[in-house]
PDB file of C-alpha atoms in Angstrom:
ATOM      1  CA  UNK D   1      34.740 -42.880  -5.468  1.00 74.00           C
ATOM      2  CA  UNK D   2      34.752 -45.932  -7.356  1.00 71.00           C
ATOM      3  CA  UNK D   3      36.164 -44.326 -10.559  1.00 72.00           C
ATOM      4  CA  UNK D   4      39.016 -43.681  -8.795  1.00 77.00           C
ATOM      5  CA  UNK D   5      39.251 -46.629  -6.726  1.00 81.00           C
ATOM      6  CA  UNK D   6      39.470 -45.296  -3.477  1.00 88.00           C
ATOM      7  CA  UNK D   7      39.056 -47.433  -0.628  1.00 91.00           C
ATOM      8  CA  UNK D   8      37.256 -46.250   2.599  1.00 94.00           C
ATOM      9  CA  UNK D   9      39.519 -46.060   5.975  1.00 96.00           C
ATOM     10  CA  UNK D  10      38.958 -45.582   9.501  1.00 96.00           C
ATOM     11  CA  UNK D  11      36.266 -46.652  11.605  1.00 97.00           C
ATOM     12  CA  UNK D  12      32.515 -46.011  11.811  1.00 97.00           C
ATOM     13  CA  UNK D  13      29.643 -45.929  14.926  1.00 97.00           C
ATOM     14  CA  UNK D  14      26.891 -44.768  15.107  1.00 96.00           C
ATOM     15  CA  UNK D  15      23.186 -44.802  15.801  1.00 96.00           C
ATOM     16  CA  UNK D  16      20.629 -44.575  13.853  1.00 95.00           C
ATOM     17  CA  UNK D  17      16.918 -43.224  15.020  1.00 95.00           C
ATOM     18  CA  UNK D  18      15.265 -45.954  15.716  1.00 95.00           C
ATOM     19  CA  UNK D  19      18.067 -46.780  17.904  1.00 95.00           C
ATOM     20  CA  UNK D  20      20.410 -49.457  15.409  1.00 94.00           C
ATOM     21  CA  UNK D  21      23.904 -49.212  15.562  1.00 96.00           C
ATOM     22  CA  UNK D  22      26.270 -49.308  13.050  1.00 95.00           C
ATOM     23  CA  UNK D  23      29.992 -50.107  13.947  1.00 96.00           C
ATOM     24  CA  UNK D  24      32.891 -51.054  11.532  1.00 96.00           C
ATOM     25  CA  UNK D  25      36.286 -51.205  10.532  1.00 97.00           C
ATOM     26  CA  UNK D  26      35.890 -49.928   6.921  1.00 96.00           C
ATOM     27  CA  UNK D  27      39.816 -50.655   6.726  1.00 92.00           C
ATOM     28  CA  UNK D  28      39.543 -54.416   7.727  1.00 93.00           C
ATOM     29  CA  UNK D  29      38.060 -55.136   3.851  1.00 91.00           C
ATOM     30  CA  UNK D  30      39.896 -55.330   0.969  1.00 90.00           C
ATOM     31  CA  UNK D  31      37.853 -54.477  -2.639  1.00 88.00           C
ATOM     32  CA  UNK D  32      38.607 -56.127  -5.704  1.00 86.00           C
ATOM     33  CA  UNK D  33      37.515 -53.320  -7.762  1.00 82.00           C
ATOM     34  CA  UNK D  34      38.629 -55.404 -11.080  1.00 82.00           C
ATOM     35  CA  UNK D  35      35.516 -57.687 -10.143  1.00 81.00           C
ATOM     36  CA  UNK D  36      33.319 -54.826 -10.097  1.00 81.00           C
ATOM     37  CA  UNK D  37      30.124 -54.899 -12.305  1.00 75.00           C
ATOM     38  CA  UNK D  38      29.641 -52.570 -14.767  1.00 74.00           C
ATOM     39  CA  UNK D  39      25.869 -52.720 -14.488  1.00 71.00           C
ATOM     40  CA  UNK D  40      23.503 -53.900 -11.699  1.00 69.00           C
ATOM     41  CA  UNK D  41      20.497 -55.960 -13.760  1.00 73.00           C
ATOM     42  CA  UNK D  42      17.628 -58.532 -13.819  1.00 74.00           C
ATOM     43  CA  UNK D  43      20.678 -61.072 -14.672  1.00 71.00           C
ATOM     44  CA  UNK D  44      23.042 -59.756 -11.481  1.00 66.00           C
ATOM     45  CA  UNK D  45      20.224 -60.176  -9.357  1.00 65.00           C
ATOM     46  CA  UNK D  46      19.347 -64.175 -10.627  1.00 62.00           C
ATOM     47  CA  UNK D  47      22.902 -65.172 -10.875  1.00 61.00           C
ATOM     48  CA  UNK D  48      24.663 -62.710  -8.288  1.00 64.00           C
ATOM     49  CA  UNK D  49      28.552 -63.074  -8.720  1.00 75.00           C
ATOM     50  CA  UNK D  50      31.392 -62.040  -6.764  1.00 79.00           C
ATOM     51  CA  UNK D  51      31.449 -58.907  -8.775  1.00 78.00           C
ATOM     52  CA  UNK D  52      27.744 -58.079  -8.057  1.00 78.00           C
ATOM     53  CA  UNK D  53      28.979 -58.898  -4.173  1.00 84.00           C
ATOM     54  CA  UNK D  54      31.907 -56.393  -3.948  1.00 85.00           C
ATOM     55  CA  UNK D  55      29.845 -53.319  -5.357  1.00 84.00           C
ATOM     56  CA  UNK D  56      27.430 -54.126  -2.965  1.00 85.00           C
ATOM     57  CA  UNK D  57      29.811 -53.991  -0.190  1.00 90.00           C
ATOM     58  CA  UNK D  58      31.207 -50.688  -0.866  1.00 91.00           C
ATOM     59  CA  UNK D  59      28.034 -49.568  -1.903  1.00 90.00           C
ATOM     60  CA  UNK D  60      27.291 -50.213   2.137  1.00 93.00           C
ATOM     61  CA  UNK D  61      30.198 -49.175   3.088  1.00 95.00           C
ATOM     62  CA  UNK D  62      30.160 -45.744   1.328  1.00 92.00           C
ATOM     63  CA  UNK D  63      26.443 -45.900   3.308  1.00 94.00           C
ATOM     64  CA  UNK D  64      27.666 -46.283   6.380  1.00 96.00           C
ATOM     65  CA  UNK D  65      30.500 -43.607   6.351  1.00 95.00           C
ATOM     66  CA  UNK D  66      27.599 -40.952   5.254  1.00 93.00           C
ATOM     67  CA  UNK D  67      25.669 -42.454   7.885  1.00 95.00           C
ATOM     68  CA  UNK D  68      22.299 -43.943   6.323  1.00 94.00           C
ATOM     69  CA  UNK D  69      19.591 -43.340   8.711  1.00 95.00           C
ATOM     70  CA  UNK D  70      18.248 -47.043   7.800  1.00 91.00           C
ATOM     71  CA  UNK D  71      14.671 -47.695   7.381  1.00 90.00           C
ATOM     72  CA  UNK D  72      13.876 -43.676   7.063  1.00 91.00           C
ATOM     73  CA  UNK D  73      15.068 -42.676   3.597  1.00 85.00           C
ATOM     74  CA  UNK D  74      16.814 -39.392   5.604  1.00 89.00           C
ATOM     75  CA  UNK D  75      20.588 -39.426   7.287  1.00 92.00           C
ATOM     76  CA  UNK D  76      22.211 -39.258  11.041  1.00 94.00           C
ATOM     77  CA  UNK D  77      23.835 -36.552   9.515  1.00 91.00           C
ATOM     78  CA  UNK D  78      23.048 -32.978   7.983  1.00 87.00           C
ATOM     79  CA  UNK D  79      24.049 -32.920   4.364  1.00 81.00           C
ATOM     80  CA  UNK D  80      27.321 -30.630   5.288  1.00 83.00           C
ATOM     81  CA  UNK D  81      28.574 -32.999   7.810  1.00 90.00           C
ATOM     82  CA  UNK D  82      28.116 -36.091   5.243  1.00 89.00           C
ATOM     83  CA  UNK D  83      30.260 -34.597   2.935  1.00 86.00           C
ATOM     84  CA  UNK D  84      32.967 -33.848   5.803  1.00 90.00           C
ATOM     85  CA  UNK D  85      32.719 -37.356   6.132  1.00 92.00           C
ATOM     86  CA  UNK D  86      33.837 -38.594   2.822  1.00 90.00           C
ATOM     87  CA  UNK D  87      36.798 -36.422   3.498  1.00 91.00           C
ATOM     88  CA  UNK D  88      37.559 -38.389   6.913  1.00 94.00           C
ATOM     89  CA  UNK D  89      37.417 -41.952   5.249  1.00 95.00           C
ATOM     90  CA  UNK D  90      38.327 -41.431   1.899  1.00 92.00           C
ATOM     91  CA  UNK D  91      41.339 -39.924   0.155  1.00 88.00           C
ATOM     92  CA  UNK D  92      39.634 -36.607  -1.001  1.00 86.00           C
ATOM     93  CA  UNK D  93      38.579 -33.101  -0.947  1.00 84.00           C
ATOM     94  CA  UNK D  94      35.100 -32.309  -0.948  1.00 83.00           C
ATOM     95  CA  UNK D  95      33.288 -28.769  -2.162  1.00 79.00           C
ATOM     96  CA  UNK D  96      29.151 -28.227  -1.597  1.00 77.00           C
ATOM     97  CA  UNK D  97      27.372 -26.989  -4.323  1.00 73.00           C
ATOM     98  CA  UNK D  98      23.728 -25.437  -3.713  1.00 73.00           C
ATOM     99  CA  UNK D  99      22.917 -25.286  -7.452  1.00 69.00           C
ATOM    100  CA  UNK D 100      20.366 -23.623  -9.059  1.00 68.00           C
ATOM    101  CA  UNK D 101      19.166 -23.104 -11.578  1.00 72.00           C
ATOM    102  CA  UNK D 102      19.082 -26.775 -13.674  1.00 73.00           C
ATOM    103  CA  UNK D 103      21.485 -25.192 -16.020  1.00 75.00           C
ATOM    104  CA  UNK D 104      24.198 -24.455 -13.602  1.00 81.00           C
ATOM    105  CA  UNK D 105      24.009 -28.225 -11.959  1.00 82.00           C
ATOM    106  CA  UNK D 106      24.965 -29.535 -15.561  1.00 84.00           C
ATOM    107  CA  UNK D 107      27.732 -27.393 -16.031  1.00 87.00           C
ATOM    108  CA  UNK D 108      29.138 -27.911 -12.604  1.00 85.00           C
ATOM    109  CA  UNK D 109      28.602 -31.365 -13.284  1.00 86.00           C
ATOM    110  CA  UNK D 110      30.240 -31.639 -16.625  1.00 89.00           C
ATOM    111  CA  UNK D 111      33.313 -29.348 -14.840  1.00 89.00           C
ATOM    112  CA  UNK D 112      33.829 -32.252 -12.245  1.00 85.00           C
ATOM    113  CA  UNK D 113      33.889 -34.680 -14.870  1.00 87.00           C
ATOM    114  CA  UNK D 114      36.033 -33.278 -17.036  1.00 91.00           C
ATOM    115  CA  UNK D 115      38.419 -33.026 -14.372  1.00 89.00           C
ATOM    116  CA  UNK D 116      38.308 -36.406 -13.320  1.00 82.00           C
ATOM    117  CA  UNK D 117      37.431 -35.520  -9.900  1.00 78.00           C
ATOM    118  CA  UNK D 118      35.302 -37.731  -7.587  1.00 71.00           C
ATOM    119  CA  UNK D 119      31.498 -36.483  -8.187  1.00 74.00           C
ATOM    120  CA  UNK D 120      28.863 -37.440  -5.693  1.00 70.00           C
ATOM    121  CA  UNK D 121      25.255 -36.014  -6.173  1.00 70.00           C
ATOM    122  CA  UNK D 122      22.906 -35.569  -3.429  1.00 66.00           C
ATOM    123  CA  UNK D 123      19.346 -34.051  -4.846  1.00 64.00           C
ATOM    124  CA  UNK D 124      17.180 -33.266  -1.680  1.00 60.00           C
ATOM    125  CA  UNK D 125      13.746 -31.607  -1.851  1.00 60.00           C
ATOM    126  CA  UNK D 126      14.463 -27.900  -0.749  1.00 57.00           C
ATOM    127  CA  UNK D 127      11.957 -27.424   1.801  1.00 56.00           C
ATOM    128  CA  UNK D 128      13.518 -30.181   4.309  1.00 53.00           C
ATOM    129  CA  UNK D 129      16.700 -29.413   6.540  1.00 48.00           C
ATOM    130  CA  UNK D 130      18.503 -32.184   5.406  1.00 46.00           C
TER     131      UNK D 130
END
């Protein structure tokens, strides 16, 4: 999303498992994606800058719109229903791939790429529902 500099819209709430909810405005904050940090490092984390802070922020924000089931390492949502959500608050289209073997994950990979399209990878272990 970033590459492209799309912003998140609408509005988020929900609850998580353990029973934290999560409510915001994702249109109420401005990025500056020109203050963006290339690269997150030992030197970003000692002398954190206002570029450090705004990819952090989306970075939260892009959390909260797939719905981060905090503290659990899982989702709210199953992985379908994320990726409707990056459609609801963010200019885009989105397409599932179930992609196996290795071989056909790079090339669907370097497809996206080539075509400049937004390219968000999810790698789950196989044998869990979500």
């Amino acid at each position: 999303m970033y590459f492209h500099r799309l912003a998140p819209f609408g509005k988020v709430d929900f609850e998580t498992s353990s029973g934290q909810r999560s409510t915001e405005d994702l249109g109420s904050t401005t990025f500056d994606c020109g203050q963006f940090v290339k690269r997150i490092s030992q030197k970003t984390e000692l002398y954190p800058s206002r570029g450090a802070f705004e990819v952090s922020q989306y970075i939260f924000y892009m959390s909260l719109v797939i719905q981060k089931d905090w503290g659990t390492g899982g989702y709210v949502l199953s992985h379908k229903t994320r990726a409707n959500c990056l459609q609801d608050h963010y200019a885009v289209t989105t397409k599932l791939h179930s992609l196996t073997p290795a071989a056909r994950t790079k090339e669907v990979i370097k497809t996206e790429i080539r075509a400049k399209r937004p390219l968000m990878m999810h790698l789950r272990d196989t044998a869990q529902n979500s």
